[in-house]
XYZ file of C-alpha atoms in Angstrom:
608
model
C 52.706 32.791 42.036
C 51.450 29.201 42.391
C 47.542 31.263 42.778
C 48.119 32.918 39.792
C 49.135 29.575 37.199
C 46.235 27.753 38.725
C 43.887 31.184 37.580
C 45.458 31.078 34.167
C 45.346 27.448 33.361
C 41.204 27.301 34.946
C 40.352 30.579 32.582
C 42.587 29.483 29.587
C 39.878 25.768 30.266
C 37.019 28.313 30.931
C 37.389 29.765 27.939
C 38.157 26.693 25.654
C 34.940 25.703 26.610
C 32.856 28.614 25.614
C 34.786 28.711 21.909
C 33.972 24.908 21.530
C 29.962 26.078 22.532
C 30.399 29.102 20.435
C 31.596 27.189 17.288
C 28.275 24.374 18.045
C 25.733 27.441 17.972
C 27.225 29.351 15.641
C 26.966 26.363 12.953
C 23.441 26.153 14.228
C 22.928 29.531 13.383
C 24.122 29.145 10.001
C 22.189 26.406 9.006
C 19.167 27.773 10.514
C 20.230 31.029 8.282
C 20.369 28.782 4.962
C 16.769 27.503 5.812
C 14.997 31.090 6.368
C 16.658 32.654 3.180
C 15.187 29.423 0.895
C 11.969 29.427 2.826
C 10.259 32.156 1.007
C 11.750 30.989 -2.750
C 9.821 29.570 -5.015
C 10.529 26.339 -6.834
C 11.590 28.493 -9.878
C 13.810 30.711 -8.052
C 15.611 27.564 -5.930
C 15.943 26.314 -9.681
C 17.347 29.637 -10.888
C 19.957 29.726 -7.928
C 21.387 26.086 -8.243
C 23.669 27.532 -10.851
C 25.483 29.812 -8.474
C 26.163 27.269 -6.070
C 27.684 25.413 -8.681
C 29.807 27.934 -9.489
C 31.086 27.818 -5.915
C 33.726 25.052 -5.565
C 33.234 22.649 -2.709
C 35.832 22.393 -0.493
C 38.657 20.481 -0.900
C 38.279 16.737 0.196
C 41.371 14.739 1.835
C 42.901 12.507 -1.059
C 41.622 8.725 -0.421
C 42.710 6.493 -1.981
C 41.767 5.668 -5.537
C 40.352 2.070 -6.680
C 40.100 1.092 -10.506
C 36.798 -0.518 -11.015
C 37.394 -3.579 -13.402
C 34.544 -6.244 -13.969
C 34.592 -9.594 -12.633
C 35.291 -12.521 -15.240
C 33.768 -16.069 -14.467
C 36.534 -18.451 -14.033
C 35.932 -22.682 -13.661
C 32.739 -24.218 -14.636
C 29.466 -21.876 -13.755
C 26.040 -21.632 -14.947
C 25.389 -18.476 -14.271
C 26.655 -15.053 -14.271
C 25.945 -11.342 -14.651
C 27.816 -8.445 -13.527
C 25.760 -6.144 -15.580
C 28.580 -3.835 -16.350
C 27.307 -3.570 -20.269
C 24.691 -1.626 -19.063
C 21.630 -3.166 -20.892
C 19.069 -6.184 -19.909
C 20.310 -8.181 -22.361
C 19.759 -11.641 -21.484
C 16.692 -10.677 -19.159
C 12.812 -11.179 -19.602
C 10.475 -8.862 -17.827
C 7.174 -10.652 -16.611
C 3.925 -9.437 -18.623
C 1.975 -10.946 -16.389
C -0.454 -9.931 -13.770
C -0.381 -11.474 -10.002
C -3.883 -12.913 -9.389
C -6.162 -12.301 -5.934
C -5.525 -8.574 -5.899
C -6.689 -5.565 -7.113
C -6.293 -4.605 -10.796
C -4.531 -1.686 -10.482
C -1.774 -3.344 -8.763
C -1.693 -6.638 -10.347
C 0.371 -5.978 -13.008
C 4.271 -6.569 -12.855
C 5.298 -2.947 -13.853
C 7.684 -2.151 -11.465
C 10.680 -0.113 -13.010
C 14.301 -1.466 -13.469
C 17.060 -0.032 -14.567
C 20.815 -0.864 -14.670
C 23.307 2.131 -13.634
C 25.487 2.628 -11.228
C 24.843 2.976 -7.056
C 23.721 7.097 -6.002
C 26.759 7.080 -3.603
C 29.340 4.787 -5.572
C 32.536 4.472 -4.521
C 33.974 2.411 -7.885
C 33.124 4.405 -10.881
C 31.977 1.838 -13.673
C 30.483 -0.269 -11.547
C 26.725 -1.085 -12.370
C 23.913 -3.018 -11.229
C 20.412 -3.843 -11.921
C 18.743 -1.347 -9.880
C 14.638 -1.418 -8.369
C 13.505 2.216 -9.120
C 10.184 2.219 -8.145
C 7.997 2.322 -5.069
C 4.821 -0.049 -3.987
C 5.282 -1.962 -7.178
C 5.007 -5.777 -8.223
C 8.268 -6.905 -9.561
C 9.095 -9.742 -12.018
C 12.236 -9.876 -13.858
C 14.762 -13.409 -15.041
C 17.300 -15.075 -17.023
C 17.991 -18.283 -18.521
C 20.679 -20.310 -17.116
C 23.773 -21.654 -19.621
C 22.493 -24.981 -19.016
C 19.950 -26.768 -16.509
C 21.340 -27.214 -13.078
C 20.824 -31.071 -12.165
C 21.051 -31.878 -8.110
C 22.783 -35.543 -8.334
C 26.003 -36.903 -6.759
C 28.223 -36.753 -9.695
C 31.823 -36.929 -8.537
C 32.425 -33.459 -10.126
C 29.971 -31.776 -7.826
C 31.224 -31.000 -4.940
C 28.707 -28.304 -3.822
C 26.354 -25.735 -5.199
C 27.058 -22.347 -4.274
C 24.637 -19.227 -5.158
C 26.653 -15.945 -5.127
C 24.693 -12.089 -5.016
C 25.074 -8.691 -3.775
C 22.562 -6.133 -2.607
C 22.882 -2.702 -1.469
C 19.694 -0.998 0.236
C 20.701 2.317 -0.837
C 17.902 4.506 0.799
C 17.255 1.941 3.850
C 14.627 -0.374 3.470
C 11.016 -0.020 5.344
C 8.906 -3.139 3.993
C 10.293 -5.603 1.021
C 12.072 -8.259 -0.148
C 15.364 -8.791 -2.039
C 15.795 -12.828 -2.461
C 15.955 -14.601 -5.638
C 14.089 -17.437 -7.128
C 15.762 -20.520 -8.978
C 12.960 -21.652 -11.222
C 12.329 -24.973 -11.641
C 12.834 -26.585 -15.186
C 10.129 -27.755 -16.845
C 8.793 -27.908 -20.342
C 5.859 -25.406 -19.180
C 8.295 -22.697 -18.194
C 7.411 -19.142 -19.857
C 9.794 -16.230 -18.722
C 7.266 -13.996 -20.266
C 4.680 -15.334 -17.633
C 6.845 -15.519 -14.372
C 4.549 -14.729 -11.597
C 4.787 -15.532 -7.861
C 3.092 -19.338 -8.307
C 5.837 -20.450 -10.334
C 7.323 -23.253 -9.402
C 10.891 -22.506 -8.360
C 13.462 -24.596 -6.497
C 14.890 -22.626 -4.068
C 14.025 -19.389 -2.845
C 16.915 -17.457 -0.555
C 18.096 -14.058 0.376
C 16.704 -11.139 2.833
C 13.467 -9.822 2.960
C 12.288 -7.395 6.089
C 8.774 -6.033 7.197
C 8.918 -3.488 10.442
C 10.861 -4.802 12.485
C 10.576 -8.719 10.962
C 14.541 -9.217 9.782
C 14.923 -12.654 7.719
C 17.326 -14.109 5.413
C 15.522 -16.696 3.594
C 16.682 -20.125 2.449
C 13.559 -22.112 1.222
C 13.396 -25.120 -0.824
C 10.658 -26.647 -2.419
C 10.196 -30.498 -1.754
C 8.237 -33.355 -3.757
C 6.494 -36.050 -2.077
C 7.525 -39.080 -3.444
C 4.424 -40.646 -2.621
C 1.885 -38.207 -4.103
C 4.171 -36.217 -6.025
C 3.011 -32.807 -4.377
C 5.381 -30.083 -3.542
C 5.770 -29.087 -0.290
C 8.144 -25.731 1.089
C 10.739 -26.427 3.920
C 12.380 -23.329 5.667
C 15.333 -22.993 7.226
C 15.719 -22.566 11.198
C 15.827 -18.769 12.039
C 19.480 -17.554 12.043
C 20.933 -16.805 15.267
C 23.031 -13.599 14.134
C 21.258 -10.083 14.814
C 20.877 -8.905 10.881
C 19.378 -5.798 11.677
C 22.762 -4.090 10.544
C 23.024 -5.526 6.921
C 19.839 -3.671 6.219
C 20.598 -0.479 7.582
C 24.349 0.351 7.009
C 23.490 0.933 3.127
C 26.838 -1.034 2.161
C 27.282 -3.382 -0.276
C 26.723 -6.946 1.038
C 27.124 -10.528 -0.270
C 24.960 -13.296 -0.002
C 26.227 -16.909 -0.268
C 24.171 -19.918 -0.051
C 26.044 -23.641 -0.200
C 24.641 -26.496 -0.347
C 25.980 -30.410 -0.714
C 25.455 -33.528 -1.299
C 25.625 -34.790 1.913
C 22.456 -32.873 2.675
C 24.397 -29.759 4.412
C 24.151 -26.086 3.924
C 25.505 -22.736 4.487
C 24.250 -19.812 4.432
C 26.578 -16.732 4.403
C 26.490 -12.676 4.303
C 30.173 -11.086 3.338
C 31.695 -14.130 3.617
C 30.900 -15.259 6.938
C 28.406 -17.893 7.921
C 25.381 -17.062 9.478
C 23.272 -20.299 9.470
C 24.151 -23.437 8.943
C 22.415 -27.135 8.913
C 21.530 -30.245 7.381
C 18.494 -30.927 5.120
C 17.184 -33.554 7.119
C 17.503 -32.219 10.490
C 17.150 -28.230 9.978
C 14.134 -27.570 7.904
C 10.467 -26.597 9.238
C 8.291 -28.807 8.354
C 10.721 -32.065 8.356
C 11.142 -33.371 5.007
C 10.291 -37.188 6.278
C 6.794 -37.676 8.116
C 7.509 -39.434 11.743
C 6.835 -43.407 10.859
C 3.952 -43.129 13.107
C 1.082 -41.179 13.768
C -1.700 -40.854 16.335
C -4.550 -42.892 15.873
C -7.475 -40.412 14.823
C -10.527 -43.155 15.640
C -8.773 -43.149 19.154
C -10.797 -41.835 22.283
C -10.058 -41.255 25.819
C -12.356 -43.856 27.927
C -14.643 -41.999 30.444
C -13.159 -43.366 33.248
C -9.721 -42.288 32.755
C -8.347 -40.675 35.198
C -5.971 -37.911 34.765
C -5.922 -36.059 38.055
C -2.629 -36.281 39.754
C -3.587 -35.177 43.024
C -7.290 -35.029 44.591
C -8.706 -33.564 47.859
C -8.567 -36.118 50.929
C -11.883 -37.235 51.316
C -11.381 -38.423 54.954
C -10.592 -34.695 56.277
C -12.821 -32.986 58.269
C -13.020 -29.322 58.948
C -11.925 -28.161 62.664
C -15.000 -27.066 64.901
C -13.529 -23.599 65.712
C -13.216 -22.847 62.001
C -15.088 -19.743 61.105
C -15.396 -19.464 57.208
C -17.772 -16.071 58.308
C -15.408 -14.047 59.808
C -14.177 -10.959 57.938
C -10.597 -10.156 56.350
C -10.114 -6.719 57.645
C -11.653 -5.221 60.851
C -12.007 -1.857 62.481
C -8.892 -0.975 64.841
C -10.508 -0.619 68.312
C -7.581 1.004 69.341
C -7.365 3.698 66.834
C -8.323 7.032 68.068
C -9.484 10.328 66.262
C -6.902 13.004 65.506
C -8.025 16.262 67.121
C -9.402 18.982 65.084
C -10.625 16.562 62.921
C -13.922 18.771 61.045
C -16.828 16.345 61.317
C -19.020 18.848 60.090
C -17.057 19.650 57.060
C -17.082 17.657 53.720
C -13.848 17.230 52.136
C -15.656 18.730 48.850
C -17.804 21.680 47.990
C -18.575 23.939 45.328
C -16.291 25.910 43.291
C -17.551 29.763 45.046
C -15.715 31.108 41.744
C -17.381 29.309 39.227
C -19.791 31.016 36.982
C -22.612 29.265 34.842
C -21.611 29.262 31.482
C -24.040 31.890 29.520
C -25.282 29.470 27.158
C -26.320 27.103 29.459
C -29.649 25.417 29.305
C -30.828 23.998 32.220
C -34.266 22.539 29.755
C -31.269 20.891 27.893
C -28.181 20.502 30.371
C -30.238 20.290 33.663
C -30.035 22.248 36.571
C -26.162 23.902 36.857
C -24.008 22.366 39.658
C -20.607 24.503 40.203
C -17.639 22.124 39.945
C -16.450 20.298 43.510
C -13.157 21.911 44.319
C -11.337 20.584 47.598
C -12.833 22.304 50.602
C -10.281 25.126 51.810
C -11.257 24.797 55.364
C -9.823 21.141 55.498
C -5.942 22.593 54.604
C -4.874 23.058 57.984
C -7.226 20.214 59.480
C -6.375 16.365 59.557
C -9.212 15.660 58.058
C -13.186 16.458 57.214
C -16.335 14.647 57.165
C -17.403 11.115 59.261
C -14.576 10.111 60.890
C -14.253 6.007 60.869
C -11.580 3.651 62.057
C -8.729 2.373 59.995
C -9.175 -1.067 59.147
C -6.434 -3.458 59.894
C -5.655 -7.283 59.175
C -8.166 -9.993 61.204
C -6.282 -12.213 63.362
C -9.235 -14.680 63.321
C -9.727 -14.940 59.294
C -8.630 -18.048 58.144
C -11.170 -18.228 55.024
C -13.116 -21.136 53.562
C -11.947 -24.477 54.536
C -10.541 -26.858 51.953
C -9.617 -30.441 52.718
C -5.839 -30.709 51.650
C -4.670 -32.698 48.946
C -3.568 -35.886 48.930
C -2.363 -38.376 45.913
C -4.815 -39.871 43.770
C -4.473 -43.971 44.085
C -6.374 -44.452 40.789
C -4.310 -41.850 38.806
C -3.779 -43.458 35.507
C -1.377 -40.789 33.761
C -2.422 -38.047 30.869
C -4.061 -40.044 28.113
C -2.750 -40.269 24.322
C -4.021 -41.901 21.938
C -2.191 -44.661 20.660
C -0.046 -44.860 17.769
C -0.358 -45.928 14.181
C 1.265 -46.250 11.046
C 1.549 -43.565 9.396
C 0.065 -44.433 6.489
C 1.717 -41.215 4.389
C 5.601 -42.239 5.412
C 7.878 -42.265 3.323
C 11.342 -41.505 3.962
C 13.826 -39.702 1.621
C 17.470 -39.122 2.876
C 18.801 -37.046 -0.500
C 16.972 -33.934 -0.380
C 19.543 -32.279 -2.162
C 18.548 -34.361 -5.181
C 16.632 -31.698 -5.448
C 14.029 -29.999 -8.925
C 16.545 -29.247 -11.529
C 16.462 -25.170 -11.986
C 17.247 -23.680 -15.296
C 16.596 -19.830 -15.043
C 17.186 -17.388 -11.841
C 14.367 -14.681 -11.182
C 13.946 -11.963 -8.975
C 9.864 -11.656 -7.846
C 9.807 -9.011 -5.443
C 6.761 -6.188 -3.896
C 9.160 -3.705 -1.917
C 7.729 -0.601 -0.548
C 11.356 0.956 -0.753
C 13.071 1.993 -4.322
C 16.624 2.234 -5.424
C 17.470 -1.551 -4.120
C 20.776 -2.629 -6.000
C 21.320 -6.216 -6.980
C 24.679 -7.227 -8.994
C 26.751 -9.753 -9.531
C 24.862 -13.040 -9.494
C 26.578 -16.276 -9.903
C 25.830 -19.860 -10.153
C 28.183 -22.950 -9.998
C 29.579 -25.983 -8.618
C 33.162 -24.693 -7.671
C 33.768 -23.285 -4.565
C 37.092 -21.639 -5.821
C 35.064 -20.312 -9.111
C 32.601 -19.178 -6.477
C 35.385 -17.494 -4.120
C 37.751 -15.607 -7.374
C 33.827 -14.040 -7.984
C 33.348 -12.638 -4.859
C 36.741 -11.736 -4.847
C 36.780 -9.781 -7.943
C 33.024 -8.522 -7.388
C 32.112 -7.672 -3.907
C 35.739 -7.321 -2.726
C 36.551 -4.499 -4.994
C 33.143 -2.568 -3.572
C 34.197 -3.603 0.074
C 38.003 -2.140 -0.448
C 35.954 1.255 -2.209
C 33.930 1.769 0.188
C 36.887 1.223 2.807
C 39.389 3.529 1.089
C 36.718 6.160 1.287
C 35.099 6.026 4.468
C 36.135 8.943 6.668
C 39.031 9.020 9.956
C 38.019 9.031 12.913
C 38.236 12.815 13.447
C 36.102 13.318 10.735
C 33.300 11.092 11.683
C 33.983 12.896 15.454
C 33.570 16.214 13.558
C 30.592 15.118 11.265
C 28.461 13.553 14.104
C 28.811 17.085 16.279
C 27.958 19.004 12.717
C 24.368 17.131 13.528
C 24.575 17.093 17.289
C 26.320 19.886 18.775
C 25.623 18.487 22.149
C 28.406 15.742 21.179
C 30.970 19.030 21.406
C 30.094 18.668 25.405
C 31.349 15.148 25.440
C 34.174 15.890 23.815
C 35.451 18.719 26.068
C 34.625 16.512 28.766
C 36.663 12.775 27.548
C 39.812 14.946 26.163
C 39.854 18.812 26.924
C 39.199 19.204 30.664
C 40.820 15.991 31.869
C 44.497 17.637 29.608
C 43.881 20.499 31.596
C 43.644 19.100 35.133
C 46.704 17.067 34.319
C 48.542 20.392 33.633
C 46.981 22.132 36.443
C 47.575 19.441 39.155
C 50.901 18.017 37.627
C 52.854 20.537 36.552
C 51.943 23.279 39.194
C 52.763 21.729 42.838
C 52.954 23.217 46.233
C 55.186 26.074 46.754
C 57.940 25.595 47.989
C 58.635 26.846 51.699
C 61.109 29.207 52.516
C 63.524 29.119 55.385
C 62.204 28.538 58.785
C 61.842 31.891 60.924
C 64.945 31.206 63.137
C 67.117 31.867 60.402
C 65.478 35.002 59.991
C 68.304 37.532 62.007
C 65.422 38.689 64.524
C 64.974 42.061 65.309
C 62.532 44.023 67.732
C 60.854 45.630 64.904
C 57.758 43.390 62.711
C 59.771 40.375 60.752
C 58.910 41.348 57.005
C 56.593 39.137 54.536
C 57.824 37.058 52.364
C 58.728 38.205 48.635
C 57.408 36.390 46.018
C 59.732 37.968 42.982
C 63.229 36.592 42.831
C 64.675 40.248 43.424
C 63.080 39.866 47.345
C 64.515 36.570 47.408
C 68.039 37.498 46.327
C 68.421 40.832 48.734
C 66.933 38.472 51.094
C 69.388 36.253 51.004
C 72.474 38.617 51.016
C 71.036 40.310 53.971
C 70.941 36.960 55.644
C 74.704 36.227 54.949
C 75.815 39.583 55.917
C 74.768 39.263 59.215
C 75.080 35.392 59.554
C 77.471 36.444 63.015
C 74.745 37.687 64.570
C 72.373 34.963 64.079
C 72.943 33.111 67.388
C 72.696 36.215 69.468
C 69.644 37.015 68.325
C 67.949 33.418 68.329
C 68.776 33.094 71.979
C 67.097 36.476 71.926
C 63.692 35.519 70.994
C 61.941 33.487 73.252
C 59.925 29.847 71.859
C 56.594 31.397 72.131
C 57.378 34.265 69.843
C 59.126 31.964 67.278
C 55.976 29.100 67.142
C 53.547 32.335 66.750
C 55.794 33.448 63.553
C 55.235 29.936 62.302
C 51.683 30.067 63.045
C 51.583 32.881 61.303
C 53.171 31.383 57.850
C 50.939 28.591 58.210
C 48.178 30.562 58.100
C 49.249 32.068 55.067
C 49.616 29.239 53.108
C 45.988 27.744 54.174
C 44.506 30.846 52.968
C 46.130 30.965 49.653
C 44.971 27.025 49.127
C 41.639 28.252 49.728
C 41.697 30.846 47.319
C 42.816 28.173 44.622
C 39.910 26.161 45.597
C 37.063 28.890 45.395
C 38.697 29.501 41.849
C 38.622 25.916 41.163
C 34.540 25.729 42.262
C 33.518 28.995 40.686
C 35.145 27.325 37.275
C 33.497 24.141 37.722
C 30.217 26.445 38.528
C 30.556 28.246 35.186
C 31.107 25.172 33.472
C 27.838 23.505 34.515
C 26.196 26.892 33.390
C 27.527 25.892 29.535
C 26.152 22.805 30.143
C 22.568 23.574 31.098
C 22.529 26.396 28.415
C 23.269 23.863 25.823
């Protein structure tokens, strides 16, 4: 009985397995199917057939649920902000300028934007200014309300910048950061090209395999009055997943009076510093410099260490003698074929018919190794192996000893530096008075909404709130279970279906096999068996056997004594032998089942 579970439960595994493999291919198949029946369509007839797929209703998607898109409002005192969910450019100047040191035919700003809403949007009315073109120079900005001033005015706590972007087809080479352009009287919207002056430049921008989140500010000298570009330190967080996910993401930058910034992605900080301390190049020159009419004398000694000039070599030194030399005590393997090279001729080859030996020179069959050598040691001059030289001890050096007039590396000495000049507000910064997005991106359909500019953190936070948290609670509500992103990832690798059966169905059906089907239980011992002369009868597996079994043993319970002093202790340990016996050889029967399963099992596996 206990043979027969453990067969049913390995074949009901068994063929779990193959249905699970079946299912894989089969979905394989159909795909594969699809492709060969649209292969030989034209673009007319594909056209002509997209109505009757139409027609077909998809199948029915588990409810999610729903989230009512409703735009963000602007709340506290801001300076910017645009959500673009009118759906026109209203407020926006596109560049009509062309980008100078390159080619005319890609100088020109005429990249494509439009404003509509994401491919794959989760919130319905929900639109954004959208980069539709590929390979293109990009220019596009908008006044501010009113000029942004960087002082320490009691009511200015800290400037925070506040944007989304959404790389909706994965980004390969381009930029997505924004520009805060400087105010000045010479400031033409119509004209914005990439030698603008701006501010502050911050956001991502990625190359191959080159992931950065820029913050860059533009610094003036106070001495000369020239502007000079300080970059952030390189943020410690791995941001190779904002780019790739194709979700939503926000980018915050803060900065304060006190010279500190923040730089954050969804809300969390990434990068953090302090003006002063942070920024490559520093925005103070050191005090001093090194002094450029400076020279190193000739007699200044730098050498740390120099050969002792007292040593002498030893007299048995031998600089002559050899690394390696022949082992005299190596001896020729016998058979070894003296007379035989190691390579001849290929005695197969033919010369090519077009050969020309006026041309190619005289024909030479190709060297093949020389079959005679296969069953020798070896062919040709026989030499010794050559082994290590006890004796080599190489050229002599004297050894080193410390120099007693080392005098240290030189430097030359320091100087004034006659450019210092020390600043400790950097964040009394250009005022800005228009935001602009000046981008060349290799990659289309990049999505950029919700920008916002103002000095109140809480303003700043009810934004984000509103904006970006709606998307992130979307895109939440409709992302699919885990059984559905289980089934979706096997619809593209069927070989997941193996891993599968192997975390969840096979380990369920060992438990059942090995928990719920133990050894069988033993019957009674054969001395309380009433024993006869004639053969003692197997033992019945049904419960029929078992019952008659047992009434036969109570009827003639009486005799039972009589008969065990009957049978003599050899002839009862042989019956138990003989039981035993049994019992082994119906365990080992379970276990060839058991290996020929797990033998079929790793034939599924190889075939897939």
């Amino acid at each position: 009985m206990e043979l027969k579970v453990r067969l049913c439960m390995l074949l009901l595994a068994l063929g779990l397995c193959a249905t699970l493999f079946a299912t894989a291919h089969e979905e394989e198949d159909v795909d594969a199917d699809v492709e060969d029946d649209t292969a030989g369509l034209s673009d007319d007839e594909l056209l002509d057939e997209e109505p009757e797929e139409e027609e077909q209703p998809a199948p029915a998607m588990p409810s999610v649920p729903t989230v009512t898109y409703k735009a963000p409002e602007p709340k506290g005192e801001h300076y910017f902000a645009e959500s673009f969910d009118r759906g026109t450019l209203d407020g926006w100047v596109l560049s009509q300028a062309k980008k100078d040191g390159i080619d005319e035919e890609i100088a020109k700003y005429d990249g494509k934007w439009e404003v509509e809403e994401m491919k794959d949007t989760k919130l319905p009315g929900d639109k954004g200014l959208v980069l539709k073109s590929r390979a293109k120079h990009y220019a596009i900005s908008g006044l501010l309300l009113r000029p942004f001033t960087f002082d320490t005015k009691p009511l200015i706590v800290h400037y925070t910048l506040v944007y989304e972007v959404n790389f909706q087809t994965g980004i390969d080479c381009g930029g997505a950061y924004v520009k805060l352009l400087s105010q000045s009287p010479d400031l033409n919207l119509d004209q914005f090209v990439d030698k603008t002056p701006y501010t502050i430049m911050f956001g991502p921008d990625k190359c191959g395999e080159d992931y950065k989140l820029h913050f860059i500010f533009r610094h003036r000298n106070p001495k000369t009055g020239e502007y000079e570009e300080k970059h952030a330190k390189k943020p410690e967080t791995d941001l190779r997943t904002y780019y790739t996910d194709k979700k939503t993401h926000l980018y915050t930058l803060v900065l304060n009076p006190d010279n500190s910034f923040e730089v954050l992605i969804d809300r969390t900080v990434v990068n953090s510093g302090n003006l002063l301390a942070d920024m490559t190049p520093s925005v103070n020159p050191p005090a001093e410099i090194e002094d450029p009419d400076d020279h190193k004398p000739e007699d200044w000694d730098e050498r740390p260490k120099i050969q002792d000039p007292d040593a002498v070599k030893p007299e048995d030194w031998d600089e002559d003698a050899p690394a390696k030399i022949p082992d005299d005590h190596a001896v020729k393997p016998e058979g070894w074929l003296d007379d035989e090279p190691e390579y001849i001729g290929d005695p197969d080859a033919i010369k090519p018919e077009d050969w020309d030996e006026d041309m190619d020179g005289e024909w030479e069959a190709p060297q093949v190794p020389n079959p005679a050598c296969e069953s020798a040691p070896g062919c040709g001059k026989w030499e010794r192996p050559m082994i290590d030289n006890p004796s080599y001890k190489g050229k002599w050096k004297p050894p080193m000893i410390d120099n007693p007039n080392y005098q240290g590396v030189w430097k030359p000495r320091k100087i004034p530096n006659p450019d210092f000049f020390e600043d400790l507000h950097p964040f009394r910064m250009t005022a800005v008075s228009a935001l602009g997005l000046e981008l060349w991106s290799m990659s289309s359909d990049i999505f950029f909404d919700n920008f916002f500019i103002t000095s109140d953190r809480n303003a700043a936070d009810h934004w984000a709130e509103d904006g970006w948290g709606l998307k992130k609670a979307a895109e939440g509500a409709a992302e699919p279970g885990l059984v559905s992103q289980m089934i979706s990832a096997a619809e593209d690798r069927p070989w997941l279906w193996v891993v599968y059966v192997l975390t969840v169905a096979l380990p369920l059906v060992l438990v059942i096999v090995f928990c719920c089907t133990g050894k069988k239980k033993e019957g009674p011992s054969a001395a309380e068996y009433k024993k006869t002369d004639e053969p003692q009868p197997d033992v019945k597996d049904d419960a029929e056997d078992e019952k008659a079994e047992e009434e036969e043993a109570n009827d003639e319970e009486s005799d039972e004594k009589k008969d065990d002093a009957e049978d003599s202790p050899a002839e009862m340990a042989t019956k138990e032998e003989e039981e035993a016996d049994k019992q082994e050889e119906a365990e080992d029967k379970s276990d060839e089942v058991g290996t020929l399963f797990m033998r079929h099992f790793q034939i599924l596996l190889h075939l897939d």
